[in-house]
Every structure is written in structure tokens, then in C-alpha cells.
PDB file of C-alpha atoms in Angstrom:
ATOM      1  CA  UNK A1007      -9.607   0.771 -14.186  1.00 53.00           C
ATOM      2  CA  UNK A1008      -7.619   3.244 -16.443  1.00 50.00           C
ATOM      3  CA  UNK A1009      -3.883   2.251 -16.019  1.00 57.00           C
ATOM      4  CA  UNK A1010      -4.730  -1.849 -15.853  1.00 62.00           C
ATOM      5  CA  UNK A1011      -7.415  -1.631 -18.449  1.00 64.00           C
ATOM      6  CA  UNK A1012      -9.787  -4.008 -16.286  1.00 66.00           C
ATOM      7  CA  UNK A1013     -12.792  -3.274 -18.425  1.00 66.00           C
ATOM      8  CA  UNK A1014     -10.440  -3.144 -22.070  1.00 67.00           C
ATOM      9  CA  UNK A1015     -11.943  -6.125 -23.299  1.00 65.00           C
ATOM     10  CA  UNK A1016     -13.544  -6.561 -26.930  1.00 65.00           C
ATOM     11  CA  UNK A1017     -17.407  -6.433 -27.194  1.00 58.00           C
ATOM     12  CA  UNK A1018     -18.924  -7.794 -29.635  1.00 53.00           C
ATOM     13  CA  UNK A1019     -21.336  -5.240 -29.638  1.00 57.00           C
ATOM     14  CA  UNK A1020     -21.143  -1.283 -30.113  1.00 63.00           C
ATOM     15  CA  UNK A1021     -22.187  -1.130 -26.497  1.00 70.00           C
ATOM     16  CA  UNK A1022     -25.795   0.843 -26.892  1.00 91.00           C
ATOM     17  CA  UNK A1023     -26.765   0.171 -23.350  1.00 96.00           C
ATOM     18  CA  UNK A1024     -24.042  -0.592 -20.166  1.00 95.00           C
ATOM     19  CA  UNK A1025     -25.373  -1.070 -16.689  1.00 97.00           C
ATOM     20  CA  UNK A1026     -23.085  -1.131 -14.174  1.00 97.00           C
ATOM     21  CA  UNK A1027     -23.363  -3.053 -10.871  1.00 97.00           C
ATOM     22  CA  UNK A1028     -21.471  -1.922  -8.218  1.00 94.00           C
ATOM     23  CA  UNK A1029     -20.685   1.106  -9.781  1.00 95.00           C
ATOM     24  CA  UNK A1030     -18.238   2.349  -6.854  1.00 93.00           C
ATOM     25  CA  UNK A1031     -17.253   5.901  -7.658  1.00 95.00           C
ATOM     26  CA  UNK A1032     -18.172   5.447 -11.105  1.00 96.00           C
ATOM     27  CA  UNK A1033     -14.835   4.651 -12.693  1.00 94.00           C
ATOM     28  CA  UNK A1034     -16.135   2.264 -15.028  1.00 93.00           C
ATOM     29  CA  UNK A1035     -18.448   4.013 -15.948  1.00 95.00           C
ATOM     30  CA  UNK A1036     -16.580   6.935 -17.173  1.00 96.00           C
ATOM     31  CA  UNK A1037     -14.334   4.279 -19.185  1.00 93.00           C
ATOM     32  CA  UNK A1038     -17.194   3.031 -20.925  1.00 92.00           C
ATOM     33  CA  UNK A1039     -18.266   6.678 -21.409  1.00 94.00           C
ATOM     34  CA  UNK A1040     -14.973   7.183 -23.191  1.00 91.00           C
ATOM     35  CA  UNK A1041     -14.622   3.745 -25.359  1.00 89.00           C
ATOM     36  CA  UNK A1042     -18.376   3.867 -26.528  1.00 90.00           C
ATOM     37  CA  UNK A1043     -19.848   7.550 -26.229  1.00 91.00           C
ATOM     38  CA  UNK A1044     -23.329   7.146 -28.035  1.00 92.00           C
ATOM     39  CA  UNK A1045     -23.938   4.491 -24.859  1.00 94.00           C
ATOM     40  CA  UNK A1046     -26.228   4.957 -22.200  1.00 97.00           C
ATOM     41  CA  UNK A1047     -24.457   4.009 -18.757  1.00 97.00           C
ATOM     42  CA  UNK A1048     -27.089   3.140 -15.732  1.00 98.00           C
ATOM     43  CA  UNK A1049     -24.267   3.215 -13.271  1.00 98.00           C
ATOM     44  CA  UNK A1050     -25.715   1.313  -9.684  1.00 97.00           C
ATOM     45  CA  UNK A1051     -24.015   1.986  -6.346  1.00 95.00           C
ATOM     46  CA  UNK A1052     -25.704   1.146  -3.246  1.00 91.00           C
ATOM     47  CA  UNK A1053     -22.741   2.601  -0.358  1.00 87.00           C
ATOM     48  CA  UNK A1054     -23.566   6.126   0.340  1.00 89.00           C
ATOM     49  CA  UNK A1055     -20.115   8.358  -0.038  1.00 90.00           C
ATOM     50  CA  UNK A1056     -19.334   5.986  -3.004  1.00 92.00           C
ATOM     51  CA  UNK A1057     -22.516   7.277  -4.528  1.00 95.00           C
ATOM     52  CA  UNK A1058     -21.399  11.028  -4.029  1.00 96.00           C
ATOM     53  CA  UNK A1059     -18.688  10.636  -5.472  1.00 97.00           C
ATOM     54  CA  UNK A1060     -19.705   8.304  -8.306  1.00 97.00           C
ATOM     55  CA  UNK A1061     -22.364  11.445  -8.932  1.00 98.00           C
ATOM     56  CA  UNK A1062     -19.810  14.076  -8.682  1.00 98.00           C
ATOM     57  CA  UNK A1063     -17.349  12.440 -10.844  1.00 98.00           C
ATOM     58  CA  UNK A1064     -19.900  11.450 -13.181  1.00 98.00           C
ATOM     59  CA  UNK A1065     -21.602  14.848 -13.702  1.00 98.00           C
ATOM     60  CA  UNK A1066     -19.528  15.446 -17.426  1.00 97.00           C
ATOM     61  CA  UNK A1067     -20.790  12.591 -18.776  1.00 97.00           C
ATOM     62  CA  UNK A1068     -24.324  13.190 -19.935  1.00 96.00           C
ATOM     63  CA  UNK A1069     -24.951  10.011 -21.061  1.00 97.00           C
ATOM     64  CA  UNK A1070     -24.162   8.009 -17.432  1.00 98.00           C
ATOM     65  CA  UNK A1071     -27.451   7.614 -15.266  1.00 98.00           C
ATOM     66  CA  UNK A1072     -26.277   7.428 -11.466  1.00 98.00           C
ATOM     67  CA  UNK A1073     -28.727   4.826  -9.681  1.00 98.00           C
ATOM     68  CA  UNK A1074     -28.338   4.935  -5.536  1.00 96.00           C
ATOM     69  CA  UNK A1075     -29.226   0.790  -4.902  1.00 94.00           C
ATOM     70  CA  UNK A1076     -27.476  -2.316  -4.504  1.00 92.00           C
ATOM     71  CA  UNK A1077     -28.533  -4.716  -7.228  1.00 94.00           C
ATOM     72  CA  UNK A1078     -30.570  -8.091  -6.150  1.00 93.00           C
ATOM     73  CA  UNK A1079     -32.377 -10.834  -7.192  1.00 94.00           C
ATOM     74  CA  UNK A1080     -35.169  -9.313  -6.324  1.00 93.00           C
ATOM     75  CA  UNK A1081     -36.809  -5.539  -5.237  1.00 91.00           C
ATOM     76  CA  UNK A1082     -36.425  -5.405  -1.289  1.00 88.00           C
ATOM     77  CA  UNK A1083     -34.448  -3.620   1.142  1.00 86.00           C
ATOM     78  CA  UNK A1084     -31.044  -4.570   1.878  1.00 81.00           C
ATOM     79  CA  UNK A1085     -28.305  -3.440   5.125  1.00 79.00           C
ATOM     80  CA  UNK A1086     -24.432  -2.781   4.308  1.00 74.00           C
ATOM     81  CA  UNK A1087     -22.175  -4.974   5.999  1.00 72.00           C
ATOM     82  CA  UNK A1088     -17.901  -3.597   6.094  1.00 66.00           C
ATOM     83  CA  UNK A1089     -16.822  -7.536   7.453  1.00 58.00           C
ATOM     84  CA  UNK A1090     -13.168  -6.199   6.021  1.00 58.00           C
ATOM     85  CA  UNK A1091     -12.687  -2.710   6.794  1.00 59.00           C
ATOM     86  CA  UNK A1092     -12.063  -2.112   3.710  1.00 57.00           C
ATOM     87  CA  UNK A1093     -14.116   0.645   1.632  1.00 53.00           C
ATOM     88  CA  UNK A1094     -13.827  -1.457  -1.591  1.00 54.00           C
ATOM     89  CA  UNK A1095     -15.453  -4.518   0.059  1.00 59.00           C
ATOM     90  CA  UNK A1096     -18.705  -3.380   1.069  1.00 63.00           C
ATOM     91  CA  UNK A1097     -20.962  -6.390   1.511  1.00 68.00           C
ATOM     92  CA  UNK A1098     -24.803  -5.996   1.849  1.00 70.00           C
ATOM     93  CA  UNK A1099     -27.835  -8.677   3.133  1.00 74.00           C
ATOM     94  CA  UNK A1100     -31.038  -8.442   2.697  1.00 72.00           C
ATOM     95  CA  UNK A1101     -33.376  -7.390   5.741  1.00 78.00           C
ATOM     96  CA  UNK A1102     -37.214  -7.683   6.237  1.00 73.00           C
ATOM     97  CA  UNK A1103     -37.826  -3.876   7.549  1.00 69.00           C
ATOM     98  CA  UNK A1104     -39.254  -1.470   5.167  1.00 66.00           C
ATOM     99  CA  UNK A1105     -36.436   1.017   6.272  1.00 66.00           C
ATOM    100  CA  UNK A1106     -33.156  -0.152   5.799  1.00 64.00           C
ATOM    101  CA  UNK A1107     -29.534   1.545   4.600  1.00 70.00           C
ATOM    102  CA  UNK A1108     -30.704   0.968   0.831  1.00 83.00           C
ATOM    103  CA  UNK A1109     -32.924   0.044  -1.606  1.00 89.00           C
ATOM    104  CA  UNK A1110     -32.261  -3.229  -3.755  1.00 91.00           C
ATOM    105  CA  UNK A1111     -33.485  -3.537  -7.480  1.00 95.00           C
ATOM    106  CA  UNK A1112     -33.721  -6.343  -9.638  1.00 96.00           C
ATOM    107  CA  UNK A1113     -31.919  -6.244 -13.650  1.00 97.00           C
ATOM    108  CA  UNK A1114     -35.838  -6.959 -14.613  1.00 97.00           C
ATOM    109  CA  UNK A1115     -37.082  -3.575 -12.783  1.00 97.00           C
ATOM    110  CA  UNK A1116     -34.209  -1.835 -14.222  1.00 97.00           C
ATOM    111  CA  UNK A1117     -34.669  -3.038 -17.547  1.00 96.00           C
ATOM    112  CA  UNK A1118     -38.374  -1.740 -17.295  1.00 97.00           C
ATOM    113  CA  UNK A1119     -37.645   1.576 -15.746  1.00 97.00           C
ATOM    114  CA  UNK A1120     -35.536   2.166 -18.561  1.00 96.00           C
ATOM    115  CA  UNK A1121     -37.356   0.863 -20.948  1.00 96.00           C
ATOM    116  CA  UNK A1122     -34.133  -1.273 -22.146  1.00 96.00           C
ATOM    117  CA  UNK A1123     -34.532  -4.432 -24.415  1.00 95.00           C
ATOM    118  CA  UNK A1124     -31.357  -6.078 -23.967  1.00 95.00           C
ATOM    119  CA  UNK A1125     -28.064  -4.928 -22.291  1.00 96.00           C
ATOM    120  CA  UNK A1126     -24.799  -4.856 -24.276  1.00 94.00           C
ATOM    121  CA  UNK A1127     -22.251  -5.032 -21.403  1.00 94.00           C
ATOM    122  CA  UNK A1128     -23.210  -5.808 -17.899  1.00 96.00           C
ATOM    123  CA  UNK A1129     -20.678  -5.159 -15.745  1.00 96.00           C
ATOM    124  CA  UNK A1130     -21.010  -6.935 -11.787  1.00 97.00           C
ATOM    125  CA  UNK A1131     -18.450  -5.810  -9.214  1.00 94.00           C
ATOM    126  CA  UNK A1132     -20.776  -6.786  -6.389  1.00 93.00           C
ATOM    127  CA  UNK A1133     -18.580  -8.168  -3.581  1.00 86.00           C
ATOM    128  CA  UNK A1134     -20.582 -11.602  -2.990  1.00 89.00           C
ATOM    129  CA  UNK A1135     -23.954 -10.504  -3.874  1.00 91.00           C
ATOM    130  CA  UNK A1136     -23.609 -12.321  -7.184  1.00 95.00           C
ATOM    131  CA  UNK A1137     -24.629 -15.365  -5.438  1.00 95.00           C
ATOM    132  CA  UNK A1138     -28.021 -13.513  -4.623  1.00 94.00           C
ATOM    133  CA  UNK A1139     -28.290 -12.478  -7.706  1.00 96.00           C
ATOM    134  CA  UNK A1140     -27.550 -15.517 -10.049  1.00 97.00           C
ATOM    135  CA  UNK A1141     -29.251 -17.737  -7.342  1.00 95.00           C
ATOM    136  CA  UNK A1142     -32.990 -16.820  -8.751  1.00 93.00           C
ATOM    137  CA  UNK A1143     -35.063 -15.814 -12.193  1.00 93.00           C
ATOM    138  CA  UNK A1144     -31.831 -15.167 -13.963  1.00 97.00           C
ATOM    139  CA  UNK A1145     -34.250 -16.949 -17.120  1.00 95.00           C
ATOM    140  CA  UNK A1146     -36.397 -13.026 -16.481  1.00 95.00           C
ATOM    141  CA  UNK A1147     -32.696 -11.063 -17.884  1.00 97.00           C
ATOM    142  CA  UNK A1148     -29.778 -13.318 -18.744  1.00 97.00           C
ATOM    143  CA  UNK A1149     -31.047 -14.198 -22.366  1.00 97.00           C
ATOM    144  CA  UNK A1150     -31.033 -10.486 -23.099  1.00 96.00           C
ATOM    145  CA  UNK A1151     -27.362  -9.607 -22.277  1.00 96.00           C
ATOM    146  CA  UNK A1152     -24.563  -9.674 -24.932  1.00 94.00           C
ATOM    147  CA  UNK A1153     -21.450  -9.233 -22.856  1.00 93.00           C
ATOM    148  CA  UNK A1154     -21.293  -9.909 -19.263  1.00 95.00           C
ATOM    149  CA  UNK A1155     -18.473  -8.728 -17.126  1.00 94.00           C
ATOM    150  CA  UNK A1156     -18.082 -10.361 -13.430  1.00 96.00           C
ATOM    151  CA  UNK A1157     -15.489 -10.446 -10.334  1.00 95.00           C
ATOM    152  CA  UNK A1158     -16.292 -13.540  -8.374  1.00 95.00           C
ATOM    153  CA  UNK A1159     -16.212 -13.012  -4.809  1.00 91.00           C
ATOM    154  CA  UNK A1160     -16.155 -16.962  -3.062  1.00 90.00           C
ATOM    155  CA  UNK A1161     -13.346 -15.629  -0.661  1.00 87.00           C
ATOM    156  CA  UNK A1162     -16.165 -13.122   0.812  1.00 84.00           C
ATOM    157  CA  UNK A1163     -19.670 -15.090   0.081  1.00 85.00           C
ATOM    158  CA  UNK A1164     -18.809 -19.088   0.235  1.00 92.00           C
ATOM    159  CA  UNK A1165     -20.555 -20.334  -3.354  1.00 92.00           C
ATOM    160  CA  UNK A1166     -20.838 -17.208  -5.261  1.00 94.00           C
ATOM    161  CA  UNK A1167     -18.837 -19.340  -8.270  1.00 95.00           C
ATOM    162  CA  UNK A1168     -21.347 -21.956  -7.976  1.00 96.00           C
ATOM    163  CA  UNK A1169     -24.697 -20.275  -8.213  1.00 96.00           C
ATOM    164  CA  UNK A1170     -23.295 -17.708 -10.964  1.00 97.00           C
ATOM    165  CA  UNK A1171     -21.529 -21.013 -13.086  1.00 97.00           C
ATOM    166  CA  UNK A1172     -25.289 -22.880 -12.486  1.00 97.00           C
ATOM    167  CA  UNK A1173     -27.123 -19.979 -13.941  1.00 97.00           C
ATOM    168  CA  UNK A1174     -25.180 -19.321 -16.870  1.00 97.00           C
ATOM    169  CA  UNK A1175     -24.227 -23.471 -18.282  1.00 95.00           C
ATOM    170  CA  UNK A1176     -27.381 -22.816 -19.902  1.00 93.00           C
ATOM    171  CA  UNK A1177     -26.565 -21.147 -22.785  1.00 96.00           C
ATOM    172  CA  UNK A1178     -23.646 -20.853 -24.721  1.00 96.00           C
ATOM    173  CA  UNK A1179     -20.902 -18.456 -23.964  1.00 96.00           C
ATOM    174  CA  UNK A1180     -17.633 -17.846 -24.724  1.00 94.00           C
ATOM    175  CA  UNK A1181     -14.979 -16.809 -21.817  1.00 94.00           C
ATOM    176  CA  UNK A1182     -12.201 -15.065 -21.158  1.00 92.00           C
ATOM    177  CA  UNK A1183     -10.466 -13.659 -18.612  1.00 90.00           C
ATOM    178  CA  UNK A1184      -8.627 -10.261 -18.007  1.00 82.00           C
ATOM    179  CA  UNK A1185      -6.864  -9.144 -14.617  1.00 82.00           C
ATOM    180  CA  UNK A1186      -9.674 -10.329 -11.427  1.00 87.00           C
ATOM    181  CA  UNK A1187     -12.787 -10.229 -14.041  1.00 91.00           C
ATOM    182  CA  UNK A1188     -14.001 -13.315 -16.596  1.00 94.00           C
ATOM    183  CA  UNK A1189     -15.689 -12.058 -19.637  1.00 94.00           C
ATOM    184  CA  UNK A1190     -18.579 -14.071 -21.224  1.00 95.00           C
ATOM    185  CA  UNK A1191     -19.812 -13.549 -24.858  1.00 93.00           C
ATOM    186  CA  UNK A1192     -22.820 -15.166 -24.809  1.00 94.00           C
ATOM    187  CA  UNK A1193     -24.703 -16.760 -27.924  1.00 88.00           C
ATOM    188  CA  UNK A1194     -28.363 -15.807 -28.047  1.00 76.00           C
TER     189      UNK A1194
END
């Protein structure tokens, strides 16, 4: 994040209002801290020790709001899934039991709990989920976000690229791309 300057990309916006999907151990989020301080940061991070660290490393920054859920298309309950091994590639699906490993939230409940109008950078690191969460009601949040920040993940959810590309070719955007993440300016 910090010595590739993943997330140094220019917004066209003075970044009022950054939610963070897949907020890991909230690296992002203290960049984002640092390039636009008057922001407010909803940081979301669904994997448990990634959370406590995301919380302990966030603590400084007053202005970054920890959230412990995996973001969804929808509000439900979801299970984490390691397919890799690897701590970084967390996967999650979504299960019908009440109790489950975490809590899923959709960018419209989040929007309302923080009583946000529009979102200024949305940042998705969500290793697959994004085709979950561009497959549905994307019409209920996408028109309100300025500057959209994704890492596809087809090599660990098979159409991820497709159902993200569908849900967005309705507007108009501009792209870019910088290290593993495309960039998308969008015209509203």
C-alpha cells in the first residue's frame, strides 16, 4: 500500500467520505487518512484477527470507523472460506443459519447507518465476493459513488469480471489502471 502506492491514484473529488471493503488490517485506510484527513473512512473487514489488527492499527486515526462484516449484496450471514492458505485470500459464502462466522452488510445499509449521500472513493479488495456484490441492486448505490477502486478476483470466483463489467456499462466511466486495481471515474 505505502511503498507501491496501490491506492495513489487522482480523485476527482476531495474524498469527504471513503468506505473501504475488505479493509484487511486497515492499511488503506490509514493512506487515505493521510492523503485526505478531513475524510471519514468506514473501514469493513469481515476475518476476525484482520479486524484486531485493522482496530489496533487504526486507533490514531479519529476519523477511520472500523466495521467487523464482510460486504454483500445483501444483509445476511456469511461463513469464511481459506481455499488458499493464504491469510490475504480469505473467501466468504453466504449461509442460511442465523449464526454464522460474520455478519454481511449491504453499501445501501451502510450508506443509511451513516447517514452518507454519496461515497467519494470506494475501495473493494474483496477476494471474489465482487461477483456477489455487483450481481444484484447495484441501481440502490452505484449512481452515488464518484471514484471506485476494485481488484478483480476471476482466478478465485469464476465471473467476478463479468458481473462487476455488466453492472457498471451503464453509466459512463472513465478507467484506469494502477498495479492489480482498475480505477473508474464515473460520470453522474
Amino acid at each position: 500500500v505505502f511503498f507501491e502506492n496501490s491506492y495513489n491514484f487522482n480523485s476527482s473529488s476531495p474524498g469527504d467520505v471513503i468506505l473501504g471493503c475488505g479493509a484487511n488490517i486497515g492499511l488503506s485506510g490509514i493512506f487515505y487518512a493521510h492523503r485526505f484527513p478531513p475524510a471519514t473512512i468506514i473501514a469493513v473487514e469481515p476475518e476476525r484477527s484482520n479486524f484486531e489488527l485493522l482496530v489496533r492499527n487504526c486507533r490514531p486515526y479519529k476519523n477511520i470507523i472500523p466495521v467487523k462484516a464482510g460486504v454483500w449484496n445483501k444483509n445476511t450471514n456469511l461463513r469464511l472460506l481459506n481455499k488458499t492458505d493464504q491469510p490475504w485470500e480469505m473467501q466468504v459464502e453466504e449461509v442460511r443459519e442465523k449464526k454464522s462466522d460474520i455478519e454481511a452488510v449491504s453499501i445501501p445499509y451502510l450508506l443509511q447507518k451513516f447517514n452518507f449521500k454519496k461515497i467519494d472513493i470506494l475501495k473493494i479488495d474483496i477476494e471474489g465476493s465482487e461477483k456477489d456484490l455487483f450481481e444484484t441492486d447495484t441501481d440502490e448505490w452505484l449512481p452515488y459513488v464518484t471514484t471506485l477502486c476494485i481488484e478483480l478476483h476471476d482466478h478465485l470466483r469464476k465471473g467476478a469480471s463479468q458481473s462487476f463489467f455488466k453492472a457498471i456499462n451503464k453509466y459512463e466511466y472513465r478507467m484506469l489502471k494502477r498495479k492489480e486495481n482498475l480505477i473508474f471515474y464515473f460520470n453522474h
